Coordinates of C-alpha atoms in Angstrom, one line a residue:
M479 CA 23.6 -28.4 -18.3
M480 CA 22.9 -32.0 -19.3
K481 CA 20.9 -34.2 -16.9
L482 CA 22.4 -37.4 -15.5
N483 CA 20.7 -40.0 -13.4
L484 CA 23.0 -42.0 -11.1
I485 CA 21.4 -45.1 -9.7
T486 CA 23.5 -45.5 -6.5
F487 CA 24.2 -48.7 -4.8
A488 CA 26.1 -49.0 -1.5
S489 CA 26.3 -51.6 1.3
S490 CA 24.1 -51.3 4.3
L491 CA 27.2 -50.2 6.3
A492 CA 27.3 -47.0 4.3
T493 CA 25.2 -43.9 4.8
R494 CA 24.2 -41.6 2.0
E495 CA 26.4 -38.9 3.5
S496 CA 29.4 -41.2 3.6
I497 CA 28.9 -42.1 -0.1
F498 CA 29.3 -38.4 -1.0
T499 CA 32.3 -38.0 1.3
D500 CA 34.1 -41.2 0.2
H501 CA 33.7 -40.5 -3.5
H502 CA 33.9 -36.7 -3.5
E503 CA 36.6 -36.3 -6.1
L504 CA 34.6 -38.1 -8.8
L505 CA 31.2 -36.9 -7.7
D506 CA 32.5 -33.3 -7.6
A507 CA 33.8 -33.6 -11.2
I508 CA 30.5 -35.0 -12.3
A509 CA 28.5 -32.2 -10.6
E510 CA 30.6 -29.6 -12.4
K511 CA 29.4 -30.8 -15.7
Y512 CA 25.9 -32.4 -15.1
E513 CA 22.7 -31.8 -13.3
V514 CA 22.8 -35.0 -11.2
K515 CA 19.8 -36.8 -9.8
Y516 CA 20.8 -39.6 -7.4
I517 CA 18.4 -42.5 -7.4
F518 CA 18.7 -45.1 -4.6
P519 CA 17.4 -48.7 -4.9
E520 CA 14.3 -48.1 -2.8
E521 CA 13.4 -45.2 -5.2
L522 CA 13.6 -47.3 -8.3
D523 CA 10.4 -48.1 -10.2
D524 CA 9.6 -49.8 -13.5
K525 CA 9.5 -46.6 -15.5
P526 CA 12.9 -45.6 -16.9
A527 CA 14.2 -42.2 -15.7
D528 CA 14.4 -39.4 -18.3
G529 CA 17.9 -38.6 -19.6
A530 CA 21.2 -40.5 -19.4
T531 CA 21.1 -43.1 -16.6
M532 CA 24.1 -44.9 -15.2
V533 CA 24.9 -46.9 -12.1
L534 CA 27.3 -45.6 -9.4
V535 CA 28.8 -48.5 -7.4
G536 CA 29.5 -46.9 -4.1
S537 CA 31.0 -49.9 -2.3
G538 CA 31.5 -53.6 -2.3
G539 CA 28.8 -55.9 -1.1
V540 CA 26.1 -54.6 -3.5
E541 CA 26.1 -57.5 -5.9
E542 CA 22.9 -59.1 -4.7
M543 CA 21.3 -55.7 -4.6
V544 CA 22.1 -55.0 -8.2
K545 CA 21.0 -58.5 -9.2
A546 CA 17.6 -58.0 -7.5
N547 CA 17.1 -54.7 -9.4
I548 CA 18.5 -55.6 -12.8
D549 CA 15.1 -55.4 -14.6
R550 CA 14.8 -51.7 -13.4
L551 CA 18.2 -50.8 -14.9
P552 CA 18.8 -49.7 -18.5
P553 CA 19.2 -52.4 -21.1
Y554 CA 22.9 -51.5 -21.3
V555 CA 24.3 -51.0 -17.8
V556 CA 27.2 -48.5 -17.4
L557 CA 28.8 -49.2 -14.0
I558 CA 30.8 -46.3 -12.6
A559 CA 33.5 -47.3 -10.1
D560 CA 36.4 -45.1 -8.8
G561 CA 37.9 -48.2 -7.0
L562 CA 37.3 -46.9 -3.5
K563 CA 35.4 -49.0 -0.9
N564 CA 35.9 -52.1 -3.1
S565 CA 33.7 -50.6 -5.8
L566 CA 35.8 -52.0 -8.7
A567 CA 35.8 -55.5 -7.3
A568 CA 32.0 -55.4 -6.9
S569 CA 31.6 -54.0 -10.4
L570 CA 33.6 -56.8 -12.0
E571 CA 31.5 -59.4 -10.2
I572 CA 28.3 -57.7 -11.4
L573 CA 29.5 -57.4 -15.0
S574 CA 30.4 -61.1 -15.0
W575 CA 27.0 -62.1 -13.6
M576 CA 25.3 -59.9 -16.2
R577 CA 27.1 -61.6 -19.1
L578 CA 26.1 -65.0 -17.7
N579 CA 22.5 -63.8 -17.8
S580 CA 22.6 -62.2 -21.3
R581 CA 22.7 -58.7 -19.9
H582 CA 25.2 -56.2 -21.4
G583 CA 27.2 -53.4 -20.0
R584 CA 30.7 -52.1 -19.1
V585 CA 32.6 -50.7 -16.2
L586 CA 33.9 -47.2 -16.3
H587 CA 37.1 -47.2 -14.1
G588 CA 40.4 -45.4 -14.1
P589 CA 41.6 -41.9 -13.4
T590 CA 38.9 -39.3 -12.9
G591 CA 39.5 -37.8 -16.3
F592 CA 39.1 -41.2 -18.0
I593 CA 35.9 -41.9 -16.2
M594 CA 34.5 -38.5 -17.1
Q595 CA 35.3 -39.1 -20.8
G596 CA 33.4 -42.3 -20.6
I597 CA 30.4 -40.6 -18.9
D598 CA 30.5 -37.9 -21.6
D599 CA 30.5 -40.5 -24.4
Y600 CA 27.5 -42.4 -23.0
A601 CA 25.6 -39.3 -22.1
A602 CA 26.0 -38.0 -25.7
A603 CA 25.1 -41.4 -27.0
N604 CA 21.9 -41.3 -24.9
E605 CA 20.9 -38.1 -26.7
G606 CA 21.5 -39.8 -30.1
V607 CA 19.3 -42.7 -29.0
A608 CA 16.6 -40.4 -27.8
R609 CA 16.5 -38.8 -31.2
L610 CA 15.5 -42.1 -32.7
R611 CA 12.3 -42.4 -30.5
G612 CA 9.2 -41.8 -32.5
K613 CA 10.8 -41.8 -35.9
R614 CA 8.7 -43.2 -38.8
V615 CA 10.6 -45.4 -41.1
G616 CA 9.2 -46.3 -44.5
V617 CA 9.7 -49.5 -46.4
I618 CA 8.5 -48.5 -50.0
G619 CA 7.9 -51.8 -51.7
K620 CA 9.3 -55.1 -50.4
P621 CA 13.0 -55.7 -50.1
S622 CA 14.7 -56.9 -53.3
G623 CA 14.7 -60.6 -53.8
W624 CA 18.4 -61.0 -53.3
L625 CA 18.4 -59.4 -49.9
I626 CA 17.7 -62.6 -48.0
A627 CA 19.2 -61.5 -44.7
S628 CA 18.5 -57.8 -44.5
N629 CA 15.0 -57.4 -43.0
V630 CA 14.0 -56.6 -39.4
D631 CA 11.3 -57.6 -37.0
Y632 CA 9.0 -54.5 -36.9
Q633 CA 7.8 -55.1 -33.3
T634 CA 11.3 -55.6 -32.0
M635 CA 12.4 -52.4 -33.6
H636 CA 9.5 -50.5 -32.0
E637 CA 10.3 -52.0 -28.5
R638 CA 14.1 -51.5 -28.7
W639 CA 14.6 -48.5 -30.9
G640 CA 11.3 -46.8 -30.5
V641 CA 10.8 -46.5 -34.3
E642 CA 7.7 -47.2 -36.2
M643 CA 8.1 -49.2 -39.4
V644 CA 5.6 -48.2 -42.1
D645 CA 4.9 -50.3 -45.3
V646 CA 4.1 -48.2 -48.4
P647 CA 2.9 -49.9 -51.7
L648 CA 5.4 -49.4 -54.6
D649 CA 2.4 -48.6 -56.9
E650 CA 2.0 -45.3 -55.2
V651 CA 5.5 -44.3 -56.4
V652 CA 4.5 -45.2 -60.0
T653 CA 1.2 -43.3 -59.8
G654 CA 2.9 -40.2 -58.4
Y655 CA 5.6 -40.4 -61.1
E656 CA 3.1 -40.5 -63.9
A657 CA 1.3 -37.4 -62.4
V658 CA 4.5 -35.3 -62.4
A659 CA 4.9 -33.3 -65.7
A660 CA 8.3 -32.7 -67.2
D661 CA 7.9 -28.9 -67.0
E662 CA 7.4 -29.1 -63.2
V663 CA 11.0 -30.3 -62.7
Q664 CA 12.9 -28.2 -65.2
D665 CA 14.5 -25.9 -62.6
I666 CA 15.8 -28.8 -60.4
T667 CA 17.0 -30.6 -63.5
D668 CA 19.0 -27.5 -64.5
A669 CA 20.4 -27.1 -61.0
F670 CA 21.5 -30.8 -60.7
I671 CA 23.2 -30.7 -64.1
S672 CA 24.9 -27.3 -63.6
K673 CA 26.4 -28.2 -60.3
A674 CA 28.0 -31.4 -61.6
V675 CA 31.5 -31.3 -63.0
G676 CA 30.4 -33.5 -65.9
V677 CA 27.6 -35.5 -67.5
K678 CA 28.6 -38.7 -69.2
E679 CA 25.9 -41.1 -70.4
P680 CA 22.5 -39.7 -69.6
S681 CA 20.6 -37.2 -71.8
R682 CA 18.7 -34.3 -70.4
D683 CA 15.5 -36.2 -70.9
E684 CA 16.8 -39.0 -68.7
V685 CA 17.6 -36.5 -65.9
V686 CA 14.1 -35.1 -66.2
K687 CA 12.6 -38.6 -65.7
A688 CA 14.8 -39.1 -62.6
M689 CA 13.6 -35.8 -61.2
R690 CA 10.0 -36.7 -61.8
L691 CA 10.6 -39.9 -59.7
Y692 CA 12.3 -37.8 -57.0
R693 CA 9.2 -35.6 -56.8
S694 CA 7.0 -38.6 -56.5
V695 CA 9.0 -40.2 -53.7
K696 CA 9.3 -36.9 -51.9
S697 CA 5.5 -36.5 -51.9
I698 CA 5.2 -40.0 -50.4
V699 CA 7.7 -39.0 -47.7
E700 CA 5.6 -36.0 -46.9
R701 CA 2.2 -37.8 -47.1
Y702 CA 3.3 -40.6 -44.8
R703 CA 5.4 -38.3 -42.5
L704 CA 8.5 -40.4 -43.0
D705 CA 11.7 -39.6 -41.2
A706 CA 13.7 -42.2 -43.3
F707 CA 12.8 -44.7 -45.9
T708 CA 14.2 -47.5 -48.1
L709 CA 13.0 -48.0 -51.7
N710 CA 12.8 -51.1 -53.8
C711 CA 14.3 -49.2 -56.6
F712 CA 15.0 -52.1 -59.0
D713 CA 11.3 -53.0 -59.3
L714 CA 10.6 -49.4 -60.5
I715 CA 12.8 -49.6 -63.6
P716 CA 10.4 -51.6 -65.8
T717 CA 7.4 -49.3 -65.1
T718 CA 9.0 -45.9 -64.8
R719 CA 11.9 -46.5 -67.2
T720 CA 14.3 -44.7 -64.9
T721 CA 16.2 -45.4 -61.7
G722 CA 15.8 -44.2 -58.1
C723 CA 19.4 -43.2 -57.6
V724 CA 18.9 -39.4 -57.9
A725 CA 15.7 -39.5 -55.7
L726 CA 17.7 -41.2 -52.9
A727 CA 20.7 -38.9 -53.4
L728 CA 18.6 -35.7 -53.1
L729 CA 16.5 -36.8 -50.2
N730 CA 19.6 -37.9 -48.3
Q731 CA 20.9 -34.4 -49.0
E732 CA 17.8 -33.0 -47.5
G733 CA 18.2 -34.8 -44.2
I734 CA 16.0 -37.8 -44.9
P735 CA 18.1 -41.0 -44.7
A736 CA 17.2 -42.9 -47.9
G737 CA 18.3 -46.4 -48.7
C738 CA 18.4 -48.7 -51.7
E739 CA 16.8 -52.0 -52.6
G740 CA 14.4 -52.1 -49.6
D741 CA 17.3 -53.0 -47.2
E742 CA 15.8 -52.3 -43.8
Q743 CA 18.9 -53.0 -41.7
T744 CA 21.2 -50.7 -43.6
L745 CA 18.5 -47.9 -43.6
L746 CA 18.2 -48.2 -39.8
T747 CA 22.0 -48.0 -39.5
M748 CA 21.9 -44.8 -41.6
L749 CA 19.2 -43.4 -39.4
A750 CA 21.2 -44.1 -36.2
V751 CA 24.4 -42.6 -37.6
Q752 CA 22.5 -39.5 -38.6
A753 CA 20.9 -39.2 -35.2
A754 CA 24.3 -39.6 -33.5
T755 CA 26.4 -37.5 -35.7
G756 CA 24.2 -35.2 -37.7
E757 CA 26.1 -36.3 -40.9
M758 CA 24.9 -37.6 -44.2
T759 CA 25.8 -41.2 -45.0
F760 CA 26.7 -43.4 -48.0
M761 CA 25.2 -46.9 -48.4
A762 CA 27.5 -49.1 -50.4
N763 CA 28.5 -52.6 -51.5
P764 CA 31.8 -54.0 -50.3
S765 CA 32.9 -54.6 -53.9
R766 CA 36.5 -55.8 -53.9
I767 CA 39.3 -56.5 -51.5
L768 CA 42.5 -55.1 -52.9
D769 CA 45.0 -56.0 -50.1
N770 CA 44.0 -58.2 -47.2
A771 CA 47.1 -57.6 -45.2
A772 CA 46.8 -53.8 -45.5
H773 CA 43.0 -53.9 -44.9
E774 CA 42.3 -52.1 -48.2
M775 CA 39.1 -52.6 -50.2
V776 CA 36.6 -50.7 -52.4
F777 CA 33.1 -49.8 -51.5
A778 CA 30.8 -48.8 -54.3
H779 CA 27.2 -47.8 -55.1
C780 CA 25.3 -45.7 -57.7
T781 CA 23.8 -43.1 -55.4
I782 CA 25.3 -40.6 -53.0
A783 CA 24.2 -37.2 -51.7
P784 CA 25.9 -34.6 -53.9
A785 CA 26.5 -32.3 -50.8
M786 CA 28.5 -35.1 -49.2
T787 CA 31.0 -35.2 -52.1
D788 CA 33.7 -32.8 -53.1
R789 CA 32.3 -32.9 -56.7
Y790 CA 30.1 -35.3 -58.7
I791 CA 29.5 -36.5 -62.2
V792 CA 26.1 -37.4 -63.7
R793 CA 26.2 -41.0 -64.8
D794 CA 23.9 -43.8 -65.8
H795 CA 23.0 -46.7 -63.4
Y796 CA 25.7 -49.4 -63.5
E797 CA 23.6 -52.6 -63.4
S798 CA 20.9 -51.5 -65.8
L799 CA 22.9 -49.1 -68.0
S800 CA 19.8 -46.8 -67.8
G801 CA 18.4 -44.0 -65.8
V802 CA 20.6 -41.6 -63.9
A803 CA 23.2 -42.3 -61.1
V804 CA 25.7 -40.2 -59.2
E805 CA 29.5 -40.6 -59.3
G806 CA 30.8 -38.9 -56.2
I807 CA 34.4 -37.8 -56.0
F808 CA 36.3 -37.1 -52.7
E809 CA 39.7 -36.0 -51.7
P810 CA 41.6 -38.3 -49.3
M811 CA 40.0 -38.1 -45.8
D812 CA 39.1 -40.1 -42.7
M813 CA 35.9 -42.0 -42.7
T814 CA 34.0 -44.5 -40.6
V815 CA 32.5 -47.8 -41.9
V816 CA 29.6 -49.2 -39.8
K817 CA 26.8 -51.7 -40.1
C818 CA 24.2 -52.7 -37.5
G819 CA 22.1 -55.7 -38.3
G820 CA 20.2 -58.9 -37.4
R821 CA 16.4 -59.2 -37.2
G822 CA 16.5 -57.2 -34.0
M823 CA 19.6 -55.1 -34.9
E824 CA 21.4 -57.0 -32.2
R825 CA 25.0 -56.9 -33.5
F826 CA 27.2 -54.3 -35.2
F827 CA 30.6 -53.8 -36.9
I828 CA 32.5 -50.6 -36.9
S829 CA 35.9 -49.5 -38.2
R830 CA 37.9 -46.4 -38.7
A831 CA 38.9 -45.9 -42.3
H832 CA 41.0 -43.6 -44.5
L833 CA 40.0 -42.8 -48.1
L834 CA 43.0 -43.3 -50.3
E835 CA 41.3 -42.5 -53.7
C836 CA 38.2 -42.7 -55.7
T837 CA 38.5 -45.3 -58.4
T838 CA 36.7 -45.6 -61.8
N839 CA 36.5 -49.3 -62.4
P840 CA 33.9 -49.8 -65.2
N841 CA 32.8 -53.1 -63.6
M842 CA 31.6 -51.5 -60.4
C843 CA 28.9 -49.1 -59.3
R844 CA 29.6 -45.4 -60.0
T845 CA 30.8 -44.0 -56.7
Q846 CA 33.8 -46.0 -55.7
L847 CA 35.8 -45.4 -52.5
H848 CA 39.2 -47.2 -52.0
L849 CA 39.5 -47.3 -48.2
R850 CA 42.1 -48.6 -45.8
L851 CA 40.2 -49.9 -42.8
G852 CA 41.5 -50.1 -39.2
E853 CA 39.9 -53.5 -38.6
P854 CA 40.9 -56.8 -40.3
L855 CA 38.9 -57.7 -43.4
D856 CA 38.3 -61.2 -42.1
Y857 CA 35.0 -59.8 -40.8
F858 CA 33.7 -59.4 -44.3
L859 CA 34.6 -62.9 -45.3
E860 CA 33.6 -64.7 -42.2
R861 CA 31.1 -62.7 -40.1
S862 CA 29.7 -59.9 -42.4
I863 CA 26.3 -58.4 -41.4
G864 CA 24.7 -58.7 -44.8
N865 CA 26.0 -56.9 -48.0
H866 CA 25.5 -53.2 -47.7
H867 CA 27.5 -51.1 -45.2
V868 CA 27.3 -47.5 -44.2
I869 CA 30.1 -44.9 -44.7
V870 CA 30.2 -41.5 -43.0
K871 CA 32.8 -38.8 -43.2
G872 CA 35.0 -38.4 -40.2
D873 CA 36.1 -40.6 -37.3
H874 CA 32.9 -41.3 -35.3
V875 CA 33.9 -44.8 -33.9
D876 CA 33.7 -43.9 -30.2
K877 CA 30.4 -42.1 -30.5
L878 CA 28.7 -44.7 -32.7
T879 CA 30.0 -47.6 -30.6
A880 CA 28.4 -46.0 -27.5
V881 CA 25.1 -45.4 -29.4
F882 CA 24.8 -49.0 -30.6
K883 CA 25.7 -50.4 -27.2
L884 CA 23.0 -48.3 -25.6
L885 CA 20.6 -49.8 -28.2
D886 CA 21.7 -53.2 -26.8
S887 CA 23.6 -54.2 -29.9
Q888 CA 26.9 -56.2 -29.5
I889 CA 30.0 -55.4 -31.4
I890 CA 31.5 -58.0 -33.7

């Protein structure tokens, strides 16, 4: 049974016994599903409680009490109010005060089933957030020069997400690549080619070079104990004479979120999505809007985990017309588009989407997804969080929204 901490506020006119009596319908429903620990204001300390933590508003007249204890509450405050004893009125006043003071949260109120669904969503999100704590996130090489708005503040990420950002010199990738002999990667080269439905531009020798780079990057992941990484892949092309697309594709497939071009914000989004859903992700460029009114656009990039696709074709890299890339092919399905960003990852965008088709435009990166989004596309033209966005199979909007809110990020 999952643990749930309920920080309980009630007026001085209420006893602890009366709180349980007055709100028995909701509290009984919670107790059937969770191992509940009730924490009263006098029991609060500065150390956060383990597990999901929410606020039970037991009555009106508690506004000043919550205000006095706000620094002992979670960064994102979930206020549970069943409406009895003026609990909803008090919750709305508290929420309004929090927003005036740059604190974030929401009220869970409605029929018992609706409140329980909200509790379930935020409790599950808390587990996803907990899985981020202690992760080591590598930045191999500096971000590409054109990514002028995609880095993060390392200290802020340590404080807010609990992750450790680790810089790794790009030279180590080159040294490792040169040390990997062609005969060491023959088997994985054969497997990669044989599982593809076709090979277009690259020769076998080109695939061998891409696999040598994969081995080099994987050894760095193991040596630095990285749980995720982003690679400045373009700066490798002149020295290795290949591209990093296959290395990123295969490591993503192995459960190590791997991003392109040194983009730190998109990599952290990929890591959060994996922690919350357990799914592989696709990092892509918003490449072309096809129909603004219908919310249809194409996302494209040259690397995707083969296991995420229905089938794939071995291609060359679009921009450089060299190396090896992956063209992923999917049947129509539901997907989610998401991006969290800012120097402190303080805002995010999310939308349901439906894949209509995979296109083959020769003037775009190799994997091309024609999506119809649930949200208006004005976001991309007026408020976009950088360039790259993250795509995951399935509808995970509610789950990911809860996760990013608990990380104190605000939806756009």
